[in-house]
PDB file of C-alpha atoms and ligand atoms in Angstrom:
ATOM      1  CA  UNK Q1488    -107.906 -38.044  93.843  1.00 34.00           C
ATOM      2  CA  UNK Q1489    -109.380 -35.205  92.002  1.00 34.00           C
ATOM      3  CA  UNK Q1490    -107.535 -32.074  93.728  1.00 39.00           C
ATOM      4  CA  UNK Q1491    -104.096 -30.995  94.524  1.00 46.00           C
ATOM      5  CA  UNK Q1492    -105.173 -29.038  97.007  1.00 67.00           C
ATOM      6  CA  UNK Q1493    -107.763 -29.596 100.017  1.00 81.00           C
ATOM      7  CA  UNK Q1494    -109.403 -32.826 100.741  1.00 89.00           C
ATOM      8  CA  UNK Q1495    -107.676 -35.469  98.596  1.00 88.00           C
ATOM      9  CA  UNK Q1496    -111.433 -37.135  98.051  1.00 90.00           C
ATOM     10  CA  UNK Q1497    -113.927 -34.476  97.575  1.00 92.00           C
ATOM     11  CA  UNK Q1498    -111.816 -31.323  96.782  1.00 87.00           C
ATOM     12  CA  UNK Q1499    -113.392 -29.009  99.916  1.00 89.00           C
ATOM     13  CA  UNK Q1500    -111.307 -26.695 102.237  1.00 87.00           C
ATOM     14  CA  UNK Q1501    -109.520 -28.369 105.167  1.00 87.00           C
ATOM     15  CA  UNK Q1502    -110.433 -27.021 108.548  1.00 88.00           C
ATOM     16  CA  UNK Q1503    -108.436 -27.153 111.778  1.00 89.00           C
ATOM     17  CA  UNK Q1504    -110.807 -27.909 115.030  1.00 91.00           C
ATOM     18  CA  UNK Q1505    -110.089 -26.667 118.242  1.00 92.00           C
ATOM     19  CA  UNK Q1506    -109.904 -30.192 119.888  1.00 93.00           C
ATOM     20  CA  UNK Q1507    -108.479 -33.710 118.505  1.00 93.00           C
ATOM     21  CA  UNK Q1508    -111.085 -36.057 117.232  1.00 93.00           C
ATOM     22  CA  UNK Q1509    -111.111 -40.066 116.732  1.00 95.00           C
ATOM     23  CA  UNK Q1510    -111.356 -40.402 112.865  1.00 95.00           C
ATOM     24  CA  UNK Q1511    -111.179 -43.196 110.496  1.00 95.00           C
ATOM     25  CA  UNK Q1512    -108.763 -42.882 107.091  1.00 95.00           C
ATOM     26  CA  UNK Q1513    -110.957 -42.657 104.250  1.00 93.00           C
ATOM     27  CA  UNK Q1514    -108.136 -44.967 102.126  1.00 91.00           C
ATOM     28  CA  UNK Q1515    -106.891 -47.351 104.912  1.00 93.00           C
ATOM     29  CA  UNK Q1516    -109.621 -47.353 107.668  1.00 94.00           C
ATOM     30  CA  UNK Q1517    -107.106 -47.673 110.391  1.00 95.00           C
ATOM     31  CA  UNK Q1518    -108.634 -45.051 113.440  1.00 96.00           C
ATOM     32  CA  UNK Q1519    -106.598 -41.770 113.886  1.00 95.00           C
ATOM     33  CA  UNK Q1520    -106.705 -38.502 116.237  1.00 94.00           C
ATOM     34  CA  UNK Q1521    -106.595 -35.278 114.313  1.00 93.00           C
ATOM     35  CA  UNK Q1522    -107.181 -31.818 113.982  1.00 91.00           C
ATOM     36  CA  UNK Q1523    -107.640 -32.024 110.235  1.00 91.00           C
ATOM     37  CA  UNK Q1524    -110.700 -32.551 108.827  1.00 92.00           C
ATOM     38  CA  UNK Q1525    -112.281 -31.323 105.528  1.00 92.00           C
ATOM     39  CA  UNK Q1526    -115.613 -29.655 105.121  1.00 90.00           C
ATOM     40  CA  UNK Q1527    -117.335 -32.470 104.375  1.00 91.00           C
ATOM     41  CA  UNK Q1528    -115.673 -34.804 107.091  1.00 91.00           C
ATOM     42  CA  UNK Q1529    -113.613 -36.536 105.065  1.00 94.00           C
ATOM     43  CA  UNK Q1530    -109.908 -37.440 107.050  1.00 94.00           C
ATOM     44  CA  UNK Q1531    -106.728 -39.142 104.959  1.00 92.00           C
ATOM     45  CA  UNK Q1532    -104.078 -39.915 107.108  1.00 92.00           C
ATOM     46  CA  UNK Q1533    -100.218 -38.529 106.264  1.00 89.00           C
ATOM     47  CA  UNK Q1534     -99.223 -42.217 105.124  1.00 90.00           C
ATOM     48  CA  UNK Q1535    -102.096 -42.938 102.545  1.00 91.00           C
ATOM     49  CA  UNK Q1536    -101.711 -38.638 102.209  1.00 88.00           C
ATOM     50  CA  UNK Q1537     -97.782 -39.107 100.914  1.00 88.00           C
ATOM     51  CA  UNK Q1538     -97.293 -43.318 100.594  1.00 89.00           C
ATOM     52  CA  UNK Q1539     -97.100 -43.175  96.592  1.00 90.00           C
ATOM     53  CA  UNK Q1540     -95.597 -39.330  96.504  1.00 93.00           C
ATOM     54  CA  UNK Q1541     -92.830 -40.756  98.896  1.00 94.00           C
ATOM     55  CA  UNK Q1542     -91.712 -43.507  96.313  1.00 94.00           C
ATOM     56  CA  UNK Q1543     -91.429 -41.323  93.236  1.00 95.00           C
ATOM     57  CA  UNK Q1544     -89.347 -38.566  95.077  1.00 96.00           C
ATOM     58  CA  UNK Q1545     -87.574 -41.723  96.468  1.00 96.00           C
ATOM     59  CA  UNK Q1546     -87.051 -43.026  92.674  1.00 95.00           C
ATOM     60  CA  UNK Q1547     -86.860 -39.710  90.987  1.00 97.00           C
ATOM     61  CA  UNK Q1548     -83.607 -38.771  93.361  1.00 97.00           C
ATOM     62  CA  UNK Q1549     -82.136 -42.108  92.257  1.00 97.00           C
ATOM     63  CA  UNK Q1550     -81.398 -41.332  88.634  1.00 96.00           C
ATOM     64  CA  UNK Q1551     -80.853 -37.537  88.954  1.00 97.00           C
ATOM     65  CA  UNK Q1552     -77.824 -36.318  87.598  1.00 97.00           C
ATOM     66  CA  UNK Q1553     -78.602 -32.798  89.016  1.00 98.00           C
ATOM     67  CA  UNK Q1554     -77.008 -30.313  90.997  1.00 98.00           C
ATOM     68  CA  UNK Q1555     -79.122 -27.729  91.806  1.00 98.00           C
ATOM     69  CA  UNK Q1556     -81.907 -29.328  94.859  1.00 98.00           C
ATOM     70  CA  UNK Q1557     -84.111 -26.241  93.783  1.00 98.00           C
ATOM     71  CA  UNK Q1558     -84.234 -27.907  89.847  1.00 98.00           C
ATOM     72  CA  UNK Q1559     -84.602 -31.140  91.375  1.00 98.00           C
ATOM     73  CA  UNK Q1560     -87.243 -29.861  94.056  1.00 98.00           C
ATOM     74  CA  UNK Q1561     -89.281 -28.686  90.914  1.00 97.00           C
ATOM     75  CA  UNK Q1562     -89.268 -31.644  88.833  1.00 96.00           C
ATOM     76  CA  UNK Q1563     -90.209 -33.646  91.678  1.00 96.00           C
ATOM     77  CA  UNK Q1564     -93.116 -31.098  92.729  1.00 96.00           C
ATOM     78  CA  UNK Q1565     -94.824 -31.700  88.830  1.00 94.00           C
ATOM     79  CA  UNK Q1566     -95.342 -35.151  89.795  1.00 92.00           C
ATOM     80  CA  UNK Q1567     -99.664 -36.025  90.119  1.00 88.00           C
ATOM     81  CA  UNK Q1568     -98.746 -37.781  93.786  1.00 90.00           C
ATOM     82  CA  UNK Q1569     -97.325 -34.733  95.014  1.00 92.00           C
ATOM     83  CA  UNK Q1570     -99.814 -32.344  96.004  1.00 91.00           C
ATOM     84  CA  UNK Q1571     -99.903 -28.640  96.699  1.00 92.00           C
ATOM     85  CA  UNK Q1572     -99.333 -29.383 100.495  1.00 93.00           C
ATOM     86  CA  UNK Q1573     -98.456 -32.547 102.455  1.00 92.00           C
ATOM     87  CA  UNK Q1574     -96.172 -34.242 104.773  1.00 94.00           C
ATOM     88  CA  UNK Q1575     -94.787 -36.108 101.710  1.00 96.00           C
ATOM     89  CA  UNK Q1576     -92.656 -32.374 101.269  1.00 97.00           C
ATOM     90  CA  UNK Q1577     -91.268 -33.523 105.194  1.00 97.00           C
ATOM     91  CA  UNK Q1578     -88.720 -36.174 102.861  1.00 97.00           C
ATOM     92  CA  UNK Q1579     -88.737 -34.265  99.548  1.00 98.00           C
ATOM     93  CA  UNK Q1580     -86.433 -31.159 100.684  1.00 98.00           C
ATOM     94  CA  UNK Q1581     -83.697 -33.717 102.097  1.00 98.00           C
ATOM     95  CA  UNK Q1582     -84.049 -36.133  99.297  1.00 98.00           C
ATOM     96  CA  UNK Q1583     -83.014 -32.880  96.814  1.00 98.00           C
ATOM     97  CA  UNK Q1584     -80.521 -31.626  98.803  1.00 98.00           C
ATOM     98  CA  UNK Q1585     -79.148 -35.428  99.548  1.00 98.00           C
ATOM     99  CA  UNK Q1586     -79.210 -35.729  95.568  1.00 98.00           C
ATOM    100  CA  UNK Q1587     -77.720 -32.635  94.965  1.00 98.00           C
ATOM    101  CA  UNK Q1588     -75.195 -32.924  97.529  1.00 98.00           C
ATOM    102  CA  UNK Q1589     -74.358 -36.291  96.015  1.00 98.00           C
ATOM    103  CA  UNK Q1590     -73.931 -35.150  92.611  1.00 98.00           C
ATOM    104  CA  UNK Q1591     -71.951 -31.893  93.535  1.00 98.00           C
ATOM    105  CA  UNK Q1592     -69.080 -34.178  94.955  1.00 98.00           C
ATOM    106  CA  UNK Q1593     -70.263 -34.957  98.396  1.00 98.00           C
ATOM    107  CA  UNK Q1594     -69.131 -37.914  99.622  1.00 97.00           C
ATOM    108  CA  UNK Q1595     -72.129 -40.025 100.701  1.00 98.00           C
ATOM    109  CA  UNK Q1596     -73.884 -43.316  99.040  1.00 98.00           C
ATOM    110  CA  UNK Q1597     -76.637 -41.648  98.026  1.00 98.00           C
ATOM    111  CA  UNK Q1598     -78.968 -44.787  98.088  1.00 98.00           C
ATOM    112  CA  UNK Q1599     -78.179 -45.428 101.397  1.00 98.00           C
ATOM    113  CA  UNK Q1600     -78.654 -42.052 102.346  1.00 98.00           C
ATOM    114  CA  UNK Q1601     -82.398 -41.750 100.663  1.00 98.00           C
ATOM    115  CA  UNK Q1602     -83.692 -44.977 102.470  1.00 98.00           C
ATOM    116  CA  UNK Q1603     -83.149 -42.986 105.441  1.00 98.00           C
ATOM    117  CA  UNK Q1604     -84.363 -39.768 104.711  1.00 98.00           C
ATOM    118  CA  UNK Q1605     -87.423 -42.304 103.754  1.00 97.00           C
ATOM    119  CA  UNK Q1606     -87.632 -43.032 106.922  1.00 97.00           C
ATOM    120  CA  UNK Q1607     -87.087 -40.324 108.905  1.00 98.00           C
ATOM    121  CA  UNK Q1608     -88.573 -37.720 107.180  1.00 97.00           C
ATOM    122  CA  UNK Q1609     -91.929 -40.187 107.090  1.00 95.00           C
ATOM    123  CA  UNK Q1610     -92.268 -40.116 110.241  1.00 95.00           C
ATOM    124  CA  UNK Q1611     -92.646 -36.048 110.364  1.00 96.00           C
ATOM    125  CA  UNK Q1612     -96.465 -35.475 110.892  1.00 94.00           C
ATOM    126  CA  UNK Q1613     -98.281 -32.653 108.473  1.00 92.00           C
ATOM    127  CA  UNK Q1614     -99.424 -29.566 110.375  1.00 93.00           C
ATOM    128  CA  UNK Q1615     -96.672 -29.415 112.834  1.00 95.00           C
ATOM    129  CA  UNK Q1616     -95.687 -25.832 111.286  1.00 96.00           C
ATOM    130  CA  UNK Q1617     -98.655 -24.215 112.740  1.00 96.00           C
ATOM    131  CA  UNK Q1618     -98.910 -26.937 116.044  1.00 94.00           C
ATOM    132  CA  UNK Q1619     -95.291 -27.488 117.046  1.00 96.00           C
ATOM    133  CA  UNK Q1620     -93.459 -24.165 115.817  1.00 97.00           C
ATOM    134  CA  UNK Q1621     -91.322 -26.520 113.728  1.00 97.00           C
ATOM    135  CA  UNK Q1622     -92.256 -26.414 109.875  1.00 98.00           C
ATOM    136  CA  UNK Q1623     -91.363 -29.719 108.342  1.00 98.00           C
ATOM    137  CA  UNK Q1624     -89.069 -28.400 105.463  1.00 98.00           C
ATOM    138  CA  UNK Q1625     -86.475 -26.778 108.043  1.00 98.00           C
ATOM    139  CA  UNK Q1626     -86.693 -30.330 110.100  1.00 98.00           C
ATOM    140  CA  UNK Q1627     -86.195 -32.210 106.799  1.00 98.00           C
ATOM    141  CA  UNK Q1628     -82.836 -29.928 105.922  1.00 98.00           C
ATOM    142  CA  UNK Q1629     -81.871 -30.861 109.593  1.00 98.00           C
ATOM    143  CA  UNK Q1630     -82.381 -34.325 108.865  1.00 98.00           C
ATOM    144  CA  UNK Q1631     -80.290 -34.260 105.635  1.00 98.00           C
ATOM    145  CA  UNK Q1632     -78.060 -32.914 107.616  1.00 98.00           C
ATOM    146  CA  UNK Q1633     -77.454 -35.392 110.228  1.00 98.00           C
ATOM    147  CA  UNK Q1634     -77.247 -37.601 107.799  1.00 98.00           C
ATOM    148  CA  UNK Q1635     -74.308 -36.623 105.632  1.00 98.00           C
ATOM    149  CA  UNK Q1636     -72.632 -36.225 108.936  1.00 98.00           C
ATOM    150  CA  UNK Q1637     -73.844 -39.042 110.559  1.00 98.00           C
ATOM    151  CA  UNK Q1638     -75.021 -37.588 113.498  1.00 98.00           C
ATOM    152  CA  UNK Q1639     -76.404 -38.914 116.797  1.00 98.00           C
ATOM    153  CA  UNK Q1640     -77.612 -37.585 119.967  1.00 98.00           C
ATOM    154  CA  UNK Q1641     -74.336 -38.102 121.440  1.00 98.00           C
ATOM    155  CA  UNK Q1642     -72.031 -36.803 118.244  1.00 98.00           C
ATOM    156  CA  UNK Q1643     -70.522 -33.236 119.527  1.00 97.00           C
ATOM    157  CA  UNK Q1644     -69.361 -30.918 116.902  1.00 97.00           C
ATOM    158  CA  UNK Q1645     -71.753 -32.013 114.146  1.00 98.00           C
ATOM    159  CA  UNK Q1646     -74.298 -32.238 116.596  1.00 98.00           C
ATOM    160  CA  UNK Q1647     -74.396 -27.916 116.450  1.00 98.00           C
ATOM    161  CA  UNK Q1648     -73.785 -27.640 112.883  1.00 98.00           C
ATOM    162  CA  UNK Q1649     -76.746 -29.734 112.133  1.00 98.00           C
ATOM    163  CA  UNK Q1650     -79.101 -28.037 114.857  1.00 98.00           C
ATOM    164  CA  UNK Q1651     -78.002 -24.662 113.730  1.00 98.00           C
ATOM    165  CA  UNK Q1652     -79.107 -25.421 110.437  1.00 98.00           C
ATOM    166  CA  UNK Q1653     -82.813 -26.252 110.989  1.00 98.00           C
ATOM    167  CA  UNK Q1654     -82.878 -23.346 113.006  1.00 98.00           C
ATOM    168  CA  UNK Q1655     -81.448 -20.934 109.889  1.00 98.00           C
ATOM    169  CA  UNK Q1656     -83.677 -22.439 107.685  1.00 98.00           C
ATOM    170  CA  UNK Q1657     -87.186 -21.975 110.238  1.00 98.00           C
ATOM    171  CA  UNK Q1658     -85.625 -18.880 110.692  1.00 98.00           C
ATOM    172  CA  UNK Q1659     -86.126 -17.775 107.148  1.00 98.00           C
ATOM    173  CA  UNK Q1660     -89.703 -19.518 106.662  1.00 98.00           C
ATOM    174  CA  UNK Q1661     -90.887 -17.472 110.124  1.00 98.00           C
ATOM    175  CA  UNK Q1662     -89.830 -14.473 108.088  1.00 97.00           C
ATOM    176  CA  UNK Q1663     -92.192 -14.877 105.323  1.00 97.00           C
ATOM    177  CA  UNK Q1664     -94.679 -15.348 107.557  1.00 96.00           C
ATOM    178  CA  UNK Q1665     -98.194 -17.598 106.796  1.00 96.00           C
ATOM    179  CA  UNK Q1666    -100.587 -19.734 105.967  1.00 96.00           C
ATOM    180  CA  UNK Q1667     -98.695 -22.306 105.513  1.00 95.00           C
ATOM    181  CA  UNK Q1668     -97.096 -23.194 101.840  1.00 97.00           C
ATOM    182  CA  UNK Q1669     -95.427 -26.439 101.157  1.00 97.00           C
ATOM    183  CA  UNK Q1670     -93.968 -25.174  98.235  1.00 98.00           C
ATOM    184  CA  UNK Q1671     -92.772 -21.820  99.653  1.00 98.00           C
ATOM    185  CA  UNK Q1672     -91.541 -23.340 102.808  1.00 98.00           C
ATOM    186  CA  UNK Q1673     -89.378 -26.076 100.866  1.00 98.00           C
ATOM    187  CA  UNK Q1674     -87.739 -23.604  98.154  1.00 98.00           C
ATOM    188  CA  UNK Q1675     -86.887 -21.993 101.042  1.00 98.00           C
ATOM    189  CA  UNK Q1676     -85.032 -24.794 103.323  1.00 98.00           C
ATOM    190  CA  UNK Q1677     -83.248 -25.900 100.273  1.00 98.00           C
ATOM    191  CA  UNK Q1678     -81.656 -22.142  99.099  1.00 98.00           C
ATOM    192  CA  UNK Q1679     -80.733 -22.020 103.158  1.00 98.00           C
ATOM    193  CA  UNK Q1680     -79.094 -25.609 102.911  1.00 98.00           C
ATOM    194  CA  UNK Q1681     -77.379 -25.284  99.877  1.00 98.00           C
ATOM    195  CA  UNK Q1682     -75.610 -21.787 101.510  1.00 98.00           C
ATOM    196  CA  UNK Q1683     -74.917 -23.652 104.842  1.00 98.00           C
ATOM    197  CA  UNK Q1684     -73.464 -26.308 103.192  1.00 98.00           C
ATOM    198  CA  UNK Q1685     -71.218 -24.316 101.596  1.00 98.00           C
ATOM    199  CA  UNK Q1686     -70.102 -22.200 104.292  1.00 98.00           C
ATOM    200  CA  UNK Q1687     -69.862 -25.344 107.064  1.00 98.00           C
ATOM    201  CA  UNK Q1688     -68.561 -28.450 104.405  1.00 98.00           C
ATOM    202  CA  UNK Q1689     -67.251 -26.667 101.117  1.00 97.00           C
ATOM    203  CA  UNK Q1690     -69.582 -28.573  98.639  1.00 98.00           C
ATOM    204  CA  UNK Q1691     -71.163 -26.129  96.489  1.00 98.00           C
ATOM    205  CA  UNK Q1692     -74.374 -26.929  94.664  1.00 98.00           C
ATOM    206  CA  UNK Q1693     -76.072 -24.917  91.619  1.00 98.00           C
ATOM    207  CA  UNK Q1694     -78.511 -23.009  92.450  1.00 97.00           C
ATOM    208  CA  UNK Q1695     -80.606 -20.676  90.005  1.00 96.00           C
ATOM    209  CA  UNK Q1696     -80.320 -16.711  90.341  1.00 94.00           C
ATOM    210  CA  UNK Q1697     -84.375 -16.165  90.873  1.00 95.00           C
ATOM    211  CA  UNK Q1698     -86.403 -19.217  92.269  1.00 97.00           C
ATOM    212  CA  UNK Q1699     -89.956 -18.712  90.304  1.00 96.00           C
ATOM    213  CA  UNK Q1700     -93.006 -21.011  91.652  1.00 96.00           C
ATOM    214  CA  UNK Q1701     -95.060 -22.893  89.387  1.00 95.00           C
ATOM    215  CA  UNK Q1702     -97.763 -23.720  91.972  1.00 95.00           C
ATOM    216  CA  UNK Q1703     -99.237 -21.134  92.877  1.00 95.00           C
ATOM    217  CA  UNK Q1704    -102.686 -21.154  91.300  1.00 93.00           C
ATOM    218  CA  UNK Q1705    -103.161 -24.311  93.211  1.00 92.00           C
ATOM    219  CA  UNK Q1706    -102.745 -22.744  96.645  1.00 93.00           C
ATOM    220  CA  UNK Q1707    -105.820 -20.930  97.538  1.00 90.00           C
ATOM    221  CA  UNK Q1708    -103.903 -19.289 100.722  1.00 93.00           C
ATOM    222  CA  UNK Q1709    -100.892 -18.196  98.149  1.00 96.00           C
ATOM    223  CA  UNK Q1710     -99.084 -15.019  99.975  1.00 96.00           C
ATOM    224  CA  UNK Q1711     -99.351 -14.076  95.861  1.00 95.00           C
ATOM    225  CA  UNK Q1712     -96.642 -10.712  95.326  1.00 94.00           C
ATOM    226  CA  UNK Q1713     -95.404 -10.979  99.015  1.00 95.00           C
ATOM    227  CA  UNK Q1714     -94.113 -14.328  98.528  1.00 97.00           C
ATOM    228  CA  UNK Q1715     -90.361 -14.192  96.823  1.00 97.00           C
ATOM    229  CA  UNK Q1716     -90.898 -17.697  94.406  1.00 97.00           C
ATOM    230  CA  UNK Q1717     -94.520 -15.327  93.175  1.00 96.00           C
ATOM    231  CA  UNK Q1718     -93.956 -14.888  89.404  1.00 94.00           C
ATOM    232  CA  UNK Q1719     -93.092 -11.615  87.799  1.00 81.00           C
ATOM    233  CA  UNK Q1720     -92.741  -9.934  91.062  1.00 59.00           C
ATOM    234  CA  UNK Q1721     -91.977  -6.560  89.273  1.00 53.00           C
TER     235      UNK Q1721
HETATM  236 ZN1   ZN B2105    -113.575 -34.222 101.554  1.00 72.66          ZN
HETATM  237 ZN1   ZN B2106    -104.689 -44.205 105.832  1.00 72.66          ZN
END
């Protein structure tokens, strides 16, 4: 695993194809259909991609004290299994803003709640900003939210709070516009959920008066001075 960005084996540029193909995961071997390739034909799929980043956002959240998901975010981000993009960022944003949440007085047991952001937000698939319409930072703030509410499909008032949420936060990502950024996409879902927490459930989280990326030379499609989290913007 020599880059944090492109192909986790070889380093090249991913490209998207037109149509699906059958691949095989370079790490696991199992057969997959994708749209992802890199250059040289090399294809990891999102759980070898995220299995290892997954567990030390999962232990990291554990014994933070923190209440600020964007600190939290960060010192998760510095980790060597979290790359510059991945689905493994589809359970990091709720996993902050669970911890956060948690430590700013919200009433939830916060291991209980991270096994299940585990879960769901693993089962997100990478890509599905530019293929579904639905970036998976704004789906991962919508699943933190249904689960400090404990939502289902047949809850009623929650069930619009926590909707209205994932759309505030895609919302705000559309904005900005693309390619794609992981890390841009997830600073911003986390500054959307810590206001719409506020405003909907009265727990207030810290969060930092300028949000400044450290990531960015690793993100060869960085939106560089029109991105908000670029450094030294003026
Ligand atoms: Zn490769
Ligand atoms: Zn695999």
């Amino acid at each position: 695993m020599t880059s944090k960005n492109g192909c986790l084996i070889c380093g090249s540029e991913l490209t998207y194809l037109d149509e699906e193909a059958e691949v095989n995961c370079y790490f696991c071997n199992k057969t997959f259909k994708t749209k992802t390739i890199c250059d040289e034909g090399h294809y990891v799929c999102d759980s070898c991609h995220s299995k290892e980043g997954i567990d030390a956002i999962i232990s990291y959240c554990l014994e933070s004290k923190s209440k600020d998901p964007i600190f939290i975010l960060n010192e998760i981000m510095e980790n060597p299994f979290i790359y510059m993009h991945g689905p493994e960022h589809h359970v990091m944003v709720g996993a902050a803003l669970l911890t956060a949440y948690a430590n700013a007085g919200g009433d939830i047991n916060l291991e209980k709640a991270l096994k299940d952001m585990k879960i769901r937000g693993g089962q997100y698939p990478g890509g599905s900003c530019g293929f579904w319409g639905t970036c998976g930072a704004a789906v991962s703030l919508g699943m933190f939210l249904s689960i400090i509410t404990q939502s289902t499909p047949l809850s009623t008032e929650s069930w619009g709070i926590i909707n209205r949420g994932t759309v505030r936060a895609l919302d705000e990502i559309g904005k900005l516009g693309g390619p794609r950024c992981c890390k841009r996409n997830s600073f911003t879902a986390a500054l959307t959920g810590a206001d719409y927490v506020l405003e909907n459930f009265g727990v207030k989280m810290d969060i930092p008066d300028q949000v400044t990326c450290r990531f960015f030379r690793n993100n060869r499609q960085c939106l560089g001075k029109r991105c908000p989290y670029f450094p030294n913007k003026n």
